[in-house]
Short mmCIF file of C-alpha atoms and ligand atoms in Angstrom, two decimals:
data_model
loop_
_atom_site.label_atom_id
_atom_site.label_comp_id
_atom_site.label_asym_id
_atom_site.label_seq_id
_atom_site.Cartn_x
_atom_site.Cartn_y
_atom_site.Cartn_z
CA MET S 919 98.13 0.60 122.84
CA MET S 920 96.71 2.93 120.28
CA ASN S 921 99.03 5.45 118.66
CA ARG S 922 98.33 9.03 117.75
CA GLU S 923 97.53 8.36 114.09
CA GLU S 924 95.00 5.72 115.07
CA VAL S 925 93.37 8.04 117.60
CA LEU S 926 93.10 10.79 114.97
CA ARG S 927 91.67 8.33 112.48
CA TRP S 928 88.99 7.25 114.96
CA LEU S 929 88.14 10.86 115.75
CA HIS S 930 87.42 11.36 112.04
CA GLU S 931 85.64 8.01 111.57
CA THR S 932 81.96 8.15 110.63
CA ASP S 933 81.30 4.62 109.33
CA PRO S 934 78.75 3.05 111.73
CA THR S 935 80.10 -0.50 111.33
CA ARG S 936 83.66 0.50 112.13
CA LEU S 937 82.48 2.68 115.04
CA ALA S 938 80.54 -0.29 116.39
CA ASP S 939 83.89 -2.16 116.51
CA LEU S 940 85.49 0.71 118.45
CA TYR S 941 82.63 0.75 120.94
CA ALA S 942 82.73 -3.03 121.38
CA ARG S 943 86.47 -2.87 122.03
CA ALA S 944 86.01 -0.10 124.62
CA ASP S 945 83.25 -2.10 126.32
CA ALA S 946 85.47 -5.19 126.47
CA VAL S 947 88.37 -3.18 127.97
CA ARG S 948 85.96 -1.69 130.53
CA ARG S 949 84.74 -5.13 131.55
CA GLU S 950 88.24 -6.58 131.77
CA CYS S 951 89.85 -3.70 133.67
CA VAL S 952 87.17 -2.17 135.94
CA GLY S 953 84.45 -4.83 135.84
CA ASP S 954 80.69 -4.63 135.40
CA GLU S 955 79.88 -2.55 138.46
CA ILE S 956 78.48 0.94 137.94
CA HIS S 957 79.42 3.35 140.71
CA LEU S 958 76.97 6.01 141.80
CA ARG S 959 78.14 9.38 143.06
CA GLY S 960 75.51 11.74 144.45
CA LEU S 961 76.10 15.29 143.20
CA VAL S 962 75.20 18.28 145.37
CA GLU S 963 75.63 21.71 143.79
CA ILE S 964 76.32 23.62 146.98
CA SER S 965 76.75 27.15 145.60
CA ASN S 966 76.46 28.88 142.23
CA TYR S 967 78.45 32.00 143.13
CA CYS S 968 81.55 32.17 140.96
CA LEU S 969 84.51 34.50 140.78
CA GLN S 970 85.63 33.16 137.42
CA ASN S 971 84.41 34.36 134.08
CA CYS S 972 84.77 31.31 131.83
CA ALA S 973 83.52 32.12 128.33
CA TYR S 974 81.61 28.81 128.11
CA CYS S 975 79.76 28.62 131.43
CA GLY S 976 76.40 30.04 132.49
CA LEU S 977 77.61 30.60 136.07
CA ARG S 978 80.34 33.05 134.99
CA ARG S 979 80.55 36.12 137.20
CA GLU S 980 79.36 38.52 134.48
CA ASN S 981 76.10 36.64 133.96
CA ILE S 982 73.93 38.86 136.11
CA ALA S 983 70.78 37.01 135.04
CA VAL S 984 71.62 34.16 137.45
CA GLU S 985 69.95 34.13 140.84
CA ARG S 986 72.80 33.15 143.15
CA TYR S 987 72.45 30.78 146.12
CA ARG S 988 74.66 29.11 148.70
CA MET S 989 73.35 26.06 150.59
CA SER S 990 73.54 25.84 154.39
CA ASP S 991 75.40 22.98 156.05
CA LEU S 992 72.08 21.58 157.28
CA GLU S 993 70.70 21.52 153.75
CA ILE S 994 73.85 19.84 152.49
CA MET S 995 73.73 17.23 155.27
CA ASP S 996 70.14 16.39 154.25
CA CYS S 997 71.43 15.60 150.75
CA VAL S 998 74.23 13.53 152.27
CA GLN S 999 71.63 11.49 154.16
CA GLU S 1000 69.70 11.03 150.93
CA ALA S 1001 72.85 9.62 149.28
CA VAL S 1002 73.26 7.17 152.17
CA ARG S 1003 69.58 6.20 151.99
CA ARG S 1004 69.94 5.40 148.29
CA GLY S 1005 73.07 3.34 148.85
CA TYR S 1006 75.48 5.63 146.98
CA GLY S 1007 79.20 5.25 147.78
CA THR S 1008 80.30 8.84 147.20
CA ILE S 1009 79.06 12.36 147.72
CA VAL S 1010 80.34 15.05 145.34
CA LEU S 1011 80.20 18.65 146.55
CA GLN S 1012 80.40 20.99 143.57
CA SER S 1013 80.19 24.77 143.22
CA GLY S 1014 81.38 27.82 141.34
CA GLU S 1015 84.64 29.25 142.63
CA ASP S 1016 83.03 30.78 145.71
CA TYR S 1017 85.20 32.18 148.49
CA GLY S 1018 82.03 32.61 150.56
CA LEU S 1019 82.53 28.86 151.05
CA GLU S 1020 85.25 29.44 153.61
CA THR S 1021 88.18 27.07 154.00
CA GLY S 1022 87.35 26.12 157.61
CA TRP S 1023 83.64 25.78 156.89
CA ILE S 1024 84.29 23.29 154.07
CA ALA S 1025 86.82 21.43 156.27
CA ASP S 1026 84.20 21.13 159.06
CA LEU S 1027 81.61 19.90 156.58
CA VAL S 1028 83.99 17.25 155.24
CA ARG S 1029 84.79 16.13 158.82
CA LYS S 1030 81.09 15.88 159.62
CA ILE S 1031 80.37 13.75 156.55
CA LYS S 1032 83.35 11.48 157.17
CA ALA S 1033 82.47 11.05 160.86
CA GLY S 1034 78.78 10.33 160.24
CA THR S 1035 78.85 8.16 157.12
CA SER S 1036 81.09 5.78 155.19
CA LEU S 1037 80.83 7.90 152.04
CA ALA S 1038 83.85 8.94 150.03
CA VAL S 1039 83.91 12.74 149.71
CA THR S 1040 84.73 14.34 146.37
CA LEU S 1041 85.20 18.09 146.12
CA SER S 1042 84.81 20.10 142.91
CA LEU S 1043 85.05 23.70 144.09
CA GLY S 1044 87.23 25.21 141.35
CA GLU S 1045 90.79 26.56 141.52
CA ARG S 1046 91.11 27.06 145.24
CA PHE S 1047 94.50 27.81 146.83
CA PRO S 1048 96.95 24.96 147.58
CA GLU S 1049 96.71 25.64 151.36
CA GLU S 1050 92.95 25.18 151.17
CA LEU S 1051 93.25 21.97 149.16
CA ALA S 1052 95.70 20.71 151.81
CA ALA S 1053 93.33 21.64 154.67
CA TRP S 1054 90.43 19.77 153.04
CA ARG S 1055 92.57 16.71 152.38
CA GLU S 1056 93.64 16.83 156.04
CA ALA S 1057 89.93 16.98 157.01
CA GLY S 1058 89.36 13.72 155.12
CA ALA S 1059 88.35 14.67 151.57
CA ASP S 1060 89.18 11.73 149.27
CA ARG S 1061 88.95 13.13 145.77
CA TYR S 1062 89.01 16.38 143.81
CA LEU S 1063 87.54 17.06 140.36
CA LEU S 1064 89.03 19.83 138.25
CA LYS S 1065 88.80 19.61 134.48
CA PHE S 1066 91.64 21.13 132.47
CA GLU S 1067 88.96 21.69 129.75
CA THR S 1068 91.42 21.64 126.81
CA SER S 1069 95.13 20.89 126.51
CA ASP S 1070 95.45 23.69 123.92
CA ASP S 1071 96.97 26.45 126.07
CA GLU S 1072 96.18 29.21 123.63
CA LEU S 1073 92.49 28.22 123.40
CA TYR S 1074 92.33 27.72 127.16
CA GLU S 1075 93.60 31.25 127.82
CA ARG S 1076 91.03 32.67 125.44
CA ILE S 1077 88.04 30.94 126.99
CA HIS S 1078 89.22 30.92 130.61
CA PRO S 1079 90.50 34.44 131.32
CA ALA S 1080 93.18 34.32 134.02
CA LEU S 1081 92.46 36.01 137.35
CA PRO S 1082 95.22 38.31 138.60
CA ASN S 1083 97.71 37.05 141.22
CA ARG S 1084 97.18 33.39 140.49
CA ALA S 1085 100.36 31.35 140.71
CA TYR S 1086 98.80 28.09 139.51
CA SER S 1087 97.06 26.97 136.37
CA ARG S 1088 94.52 24.13 136.40
CA LYS S 1089 97.19 21.72 135.18
CA GLY S 1090 99.54 22.86 137.97
CA LEU S 1091 96.80 22.40 140.57
CA LEU S 1092 96.14 18.86 139.33
CA ARG S 1093 99.76 17.97 140.14
CA ILE S 1094 99.44 19.54 143.58
CA LEU S 1095 96.23 17.59 144.24
CA LYS S 1096 97.97 14.35 143.33
CA ASP S 1097 100.90 15.17 145.63
CA LEU S 1098 98.45 15.88 148.46
CA GLY S 1099 97.17 12.32 148.06
CA TYR S 1100 93.80 13.07 146.51
CA GLU S 1101 92.37 10.76 143.89
CA VAL S 1102 92.25 13.19 141.02
CA GLY S 1103 89.56 13.61 138.39
CA SER S 1104 89.83 15.81 135.35
CA GLY S 1105 88.55 16.04 131.82
CA VAL S 1106 87.62 18.23 128.89
CA MET S 1107 84.68 19.51 126.90
CA VAL S 1108 84.21 17.92 123.48
CA GLY S 1109 83.52 20.26 120.57
CA LEU S 1110 84.53 23.52 122.24
CA PRO S 1111 84.60 26.26 119.58
CA GLY S 1112 88.27 26.47 118.56
CA GLN S 1113 89.04 22.84 119.53
CA SER S 1114 90.89 21.06 116.70
CA TYR S 1115 91.15 17.31 116.14
CA GLN S 1116 94.88 17.56 116.92
CA ALA S 1117 94.12 19.29 120.23
CA LEU S 1118 91.51 16.67 121.17
CA ALA S 1119 94.01 13.87 120.42
CA ASN S 1120 96.48 15.68 122.70
CA ASP S 1121 93.80 15.82 125.43
CA LEU S 1122 93.39 12.05 125.24
CA PHE S 1123 97.12 11.38 125.54
CA LEU S 1124 97.39 13.89 128.38
CA PHE S 1125 94.72 11.95 130.34
CA ARG S 1126 96.99 8.95 130.10
CA GLU S 1127 100.19 10.82 130.92
CA MET S 1128 98.62 12.39 134.02
CA GLY S 1129 97.53 9.00 135.38
CA LEU S 1130 94.10 10.37 136.26
CA ASP S 1131 91.82 8.37 138.54
CA MET S 1132 88.66 9.74 136.96
CA ILE S 1133 88.15 11.26 133.51
CA GLY S 1134 85.02 13.10 132.42
CA ALA S 1135 84.44 14.22 128.85
CA GLY S 1136 81.06 15.59 127.82
CA PRO S 1137 79.91 17.62 124.82
CA PHE S 1138 80.15 21.41 124.92
CA LEU S 1139 76.61 22.82 125.11
CA PRO S 1140 76.31 26.53 124.22
CA HIS S 1141 74.70 28.75 126.86
CA PRO S 1142 72.97 31.87 125.47
CA GLN S 1143 74.23 34.12 128.28
CA THR S 1144 77.92 33.44 127.58
CA PRO S 1145 80.38 34.78 124.99
CA LEU S 1146 80.78 31.32 123.44
CA GLY S 1147 77.01 30.92 123.25
CA GLN S 1148 76.41 34.38 121.77
CA ASP S 1149 79.27 35.07 119.42
CA ALA S 1150 79.88 32.54 116.66
CA THR S 1151 83.19 34.25 115.85
CA TYR S 1152 84.60 34.09 119.40
CA ALA S 1153 86.87 31.14 118.65
CA THR S 1154 86.81 29.80 115.13
CA LEU S 1155 88.67 27.24 113.07
CA PRO S 1156 88.25 26.12 109.46
CA PRO S 1157 85.32 23.64 109.44
CA GLU S 1158 87.56 20.67 108.58
CA GLU S 1159 89.67 21.29 111.70
CA GLN S 1160 86.87 22.04 114.18
CA VAL S 1161 85.69 19.14 116.36
CA PRO S 1162 81.87 19.07 116.27
CA ALA S 1163 80.04 19.09 119.63
CA THR S 1164 77.96 16.05 118.68
CA GLU S 1165 76.69 13.08 120.58
CA GLU S 1166 78.73 10.75 118.36
CA MET S 1167 81.96 12.63 118.97
CA ALA S 1168 81.34 12.46 122.71
CA TYR S 1169 80.89 8.64 122.53
CA LYS S 1170 84.08 8.33 120.51
CA VAL S 1171 85.96 10.27 123.18
CA VAL S 1172 84.50 8.09 125.96
CA ALA S 1173 85.51 4.93 124.07
CA LEU S 1174 89.02 6.17 123.23
CA THR S 1175 89.54 7.33 126.81
CA ARG S 1176 88.65 3.84 128.06
CA ILE S 1177 91.10 2.24 125.62
CA LEU S 1178 93.93 4.65 126.49
CA CYS S 1179 93.25 4.72 130.26
CA PRO S 1180 91.83 1.25 130.88
CA ASN S 1181 91.77 1.44 134.69
CA SER S 1182 90.30 4.91 135.21
CA ASN S 1183 86.80 5.66 136.38
CA ILE S 1184 84.86 7.24 133.51
CA PRO S 1185 81.44 8.84 134.06
CA SER S 1186 78.52 8.74 131.70
CA THR S 1187 78.15 12.54 131.82
CA THR S 1188 75.00 14.56 132.41
CA SER S 1189 75.85 16.77 129.42
CA LEU S 1190 75.80 13.74 127.14
CA ALA S 1191 72.54 12.53 128.69
CA SER S 1192 71.15 16.03 128.08
CA LEU S 1193 71.86 15.70 124.34
CA ASN S 1194 70.07 12.36 124.14
CA ARG S 1195 67.64 12.03 127.02
CA GLU S 1196 66.37 8.69 125.93
CA ALA S 1197 69.60 6.75 125.37
CA GLY S 1198 72.66 8.95 126.09
CA ARG S 1199 73.32 7.59 129.55
CA ARG S 1200 72.96 3.95 128.47
CA LEU S 1201 75.08 4.29 125.35
CA ALA S 1202 77.99 5.87 127.25
CA LEU S 1203 77.82 3.01 129.79
CA GLN S 1204 78.02 0.54 126.88
CA ARG S 1205 80.95 2.36 125.27
CA GLY S 1206 83.44 2.63 128.13
CA ALA S 1207 81.83 4.46 131.07
CA ASN S 1208 81.41 2.91 134.54
CA VAL S 1209 80.18 5.80 136.73
CA VAL S 1210 76.93 7.80 136.98
CA MET S 1211 76.50 10.96 139.02
CA PRO S 1212 72.81 11.44 139.90
CA ASN S 1213 71.90 14.95 140.99
CA LEU S 1214 70.81 15.35 144.63
CA THR S 1215 70.61 19.15 144.67
CA PRO S 1216 67.25 20.34 146.08
CA GLY S 1217 64.88 21.41 143.30
CA THR S 1218 64.77 25.08 144.31
CA TYR S 1219 68.52 25.44 143.75
CA ARG S 1220 68.90 23.03 140.86
CA LEU S 1221 67.32 25.38 138.32
CA CYS S 1222 69.78 28.11 139.29
CA TYR S 1223 72.82 25.90 138.67
CA GLU S 1224 72.63 26.39 134.94
CA ILE S 1225 76.15 25.71 133.67
CA TYR S 1226 74.55 24.95 130.31
CA PRO S 1227 70.85 25.14 129.34
CA GLU S 1228 68.32 22.35 129.63
CA LYS S 1229 70.36 20.15 131.90
CA LEU S 1230 68.81 16.72 132.06
CA CYS S 1231 68.17 16.95 135.78
CA PHE S 1232 66.03 20.13 135.46
CA HIS S 1233 63.08 18.00 134.49
CA GLU S 1234 63.67 14.89 136.53
CA ASP S 1235 61.94 13.96 139.71
CA PRO S 1236 64.79 12.61 141.88
CA ASP S 1237 62.99 9.43 142.94
CA PHE S 1238 61.86 8.78 139.39
CA GLU S 1239 65.42 9.31 138.16
CA HIS S 1240 66.72 6.85 140.73
CA ALA S 1241 64.14 4.21 139.77
CA GLN S 1242 64.93 4.73 136.09
CA LEU S 1243 68.64 4.25 136.73
CA MET S 1244 68.06 1.04 138.66
CA GLN S 1245 65.93 -0.25 135.79
CA LEU S 1246 68.62 0.71 133.28
CA PHE S 1247 71.36 -1.11 135.22
CA ALA S 1248 69.12 -4.17 135.52
CA ASP S 1249 68.48 -4.09 131.74
CA LEU S 1250 72.23 -3.85 131.12
CA GLY S 1251 72.85 -6.72 133.57
CA ARG S 1252 75.31 -4.53 135.49
CA PRO S 1253 75.31 -4.36 139.30
CA VAL S 1254 75.49 -1.15 141.33
CA GLY S 1255 79.00 -0.75 142.74
CA LYS S 1256 79.41 -1.43 146.45
CA GLY S 1257 81.40 0.95 148.63
CA PRO S 1258 83.18 4.12 147.53
CA GLY S 1259 84.37 2.77 144.15
CA GLY S 1260 87.65 4.62 144.23
CA ARG S 1261 90.83 4.22 142.33
CA PRO S 1262 90.81 0.68 140.96
CA VAL S 1263 93.84 -1.11 142.47
CA ASP S 1264 95.40 -1.81 139.14
CA ILE S 1265 95.94 1.86 138.36
CA ALA S 1266 98.74 1.77 140.88
CA LYS S 1267 100.20 -1.33 139.26
CA GLY S 1268 99.79 0.21 135.81
CA LYS S 1269 98.01 -2.81 134.38
CA GLU S 1270 97.52 -2.71 130.61
CA SER S 1271 94.55 -4.23 128.90
CA SER S 1272 95.35 -7.26 126.79
CA LEU S 1273 92.71 -6.15 124.30
N1 SAH K 1429 83.49 25.61 139.15
C1 SAH K 1429 84.01 24.29 139.09
C2 SAH K 1429 82.95 23.21 139.02
C3 SAH K 1429 81.69 23.52 138.26
S1 SAH K 1429 81.84 23.65 136.52
C4 SAH K 1429 84.97 24.15 137.94
O1 SAH K 1429 84.93 24.99 137.03
O2 SAH K 1429 85.76 23.22 137.97
C5 SAH K 1429 81.99 21.94 136.10
C6 SAH K 1429 82.27 21.65 134.63
O3 SAH K 1429 81.18 22.01 133.81
C7 SAH K 1429 83.43 22.40 134.01
O4 SAH K 1429 84.65 21.82 134.37
C8 SAH K 1429 83.13 22.29 132.53
O5 SAH K 1429 83.84 21.21 131.93
C9 SAH K 1429 81.64 22.00 132.48
N2 SAH K 1429 80.96 23.03 131.68
C10 SAH K 1429 80.93 24.36 131.90
N3 SAH K 1429 80.25 24.99 130.91
C11 SAH K 1429 79.86 24.03 130.04
C12 SAH K 1429 79.13 24.04 128.80
N4 SAH K 1429 78.68 25.18 128.27
N5 SAH K 1429 78.93 22.86 128.17
C13 SAH K 1429 79.37 21.70 128.71
N6 SAH K 1429 80.06 21.63 129.86
C14 SAH K 1429 80.30 22.78 130.53
FE1 SF4 K 1430 82.81 29.20 137.46
FE2 SF4 K 1430 83.38 26.60 137.03
FE3 SF4 K 1430 81.58 27.91 135.50
FE4 SF4 K 1430 84.16 28.54 135.26
S1 SF4 K 1430 83.20 26.52 134.78
S2 SF4 K 1430 82.46 30.01 135.43
S3 SF4 K 1430 84.87 28.25 137.36
S4 SF4 K 1430 81.40 27.46 137.67
#
């Protein structure tokens, strides 16, 4: 197991030869603990309405430049069928925090997907109330994704203004989700303005402590219609303390996450692939990641789901993207995962890598 000093040293490391060793170690741990399979989760961005006002995200409620949409259940079911047709094991329904997506409506949708397909259903609908999370679990939802974004509470409060009358924080909701029996995914942004190396090391150890089933960490990408994208003084640290939002830092975090949480599912994130269109996806898969989440949102809506600018999928033809992915996996000699690709059994047993 790596200790805190080692993690901090790696986060500061820039020597390509030593970094190559880190990446090789992460790749070996990935192979030993979760195998060669790459699991595909089809992502459908079902609504871009959002009640929250996160300082980093283009969908924040005060961004009036966004054209808002909410998909119908028929439109969503078409995407579900597309996921089945392509052989994906999981459908991920993601949205802003939109109470127009009513509790019962989402529960019915989950029931319909579970009754008609063998897909695992992952929800990523923001900080909904515990009763709603319970109702959706009851309806058959398997997993929930909710990133805690940063373990630095002071920074979190600054960039994620609290809504009134909320009894639970994201970290509190993650515990509730676990108790409800969901497989739980979380994660952070890498290089958030105001994120220190110490805070990022804490994030990595918190992933481990929380026993997360899935961990996503992608680079922060500034959006011009957000406070963090507009105001360079919004959250500042001395340059030597600030984590840069670079491609390399994102790979280091993927690799360290794999070493610290050997049995978790780790996606090769779209934000990383957006920074390096040519190789980002492949490099993350070779440095610890074992999951890819292709976007199945219909083109008309996709452009309006602008969490950050120039998302990779804006320019991709879905069939072309699928063919490209299949070619990439073939080049890597890694098979597509069969079935839902959920919590690897050894998480429960707490297996440690021997590497
Ligand atoms: N509303 C839900 C799901 C959509 S946002 C939620 O907030 O959980 C999904 C993720 O996008 C967030 O958790 C955040 O980590 C990421 N994100 C938001 N703005 C971003 C930005 N500017 N750069 C990179 N990632 C961002
Ligand atoms: Fe809404 Fe999620 Fe964006 Fe925050 S990160 S503004 S909750 S969509």
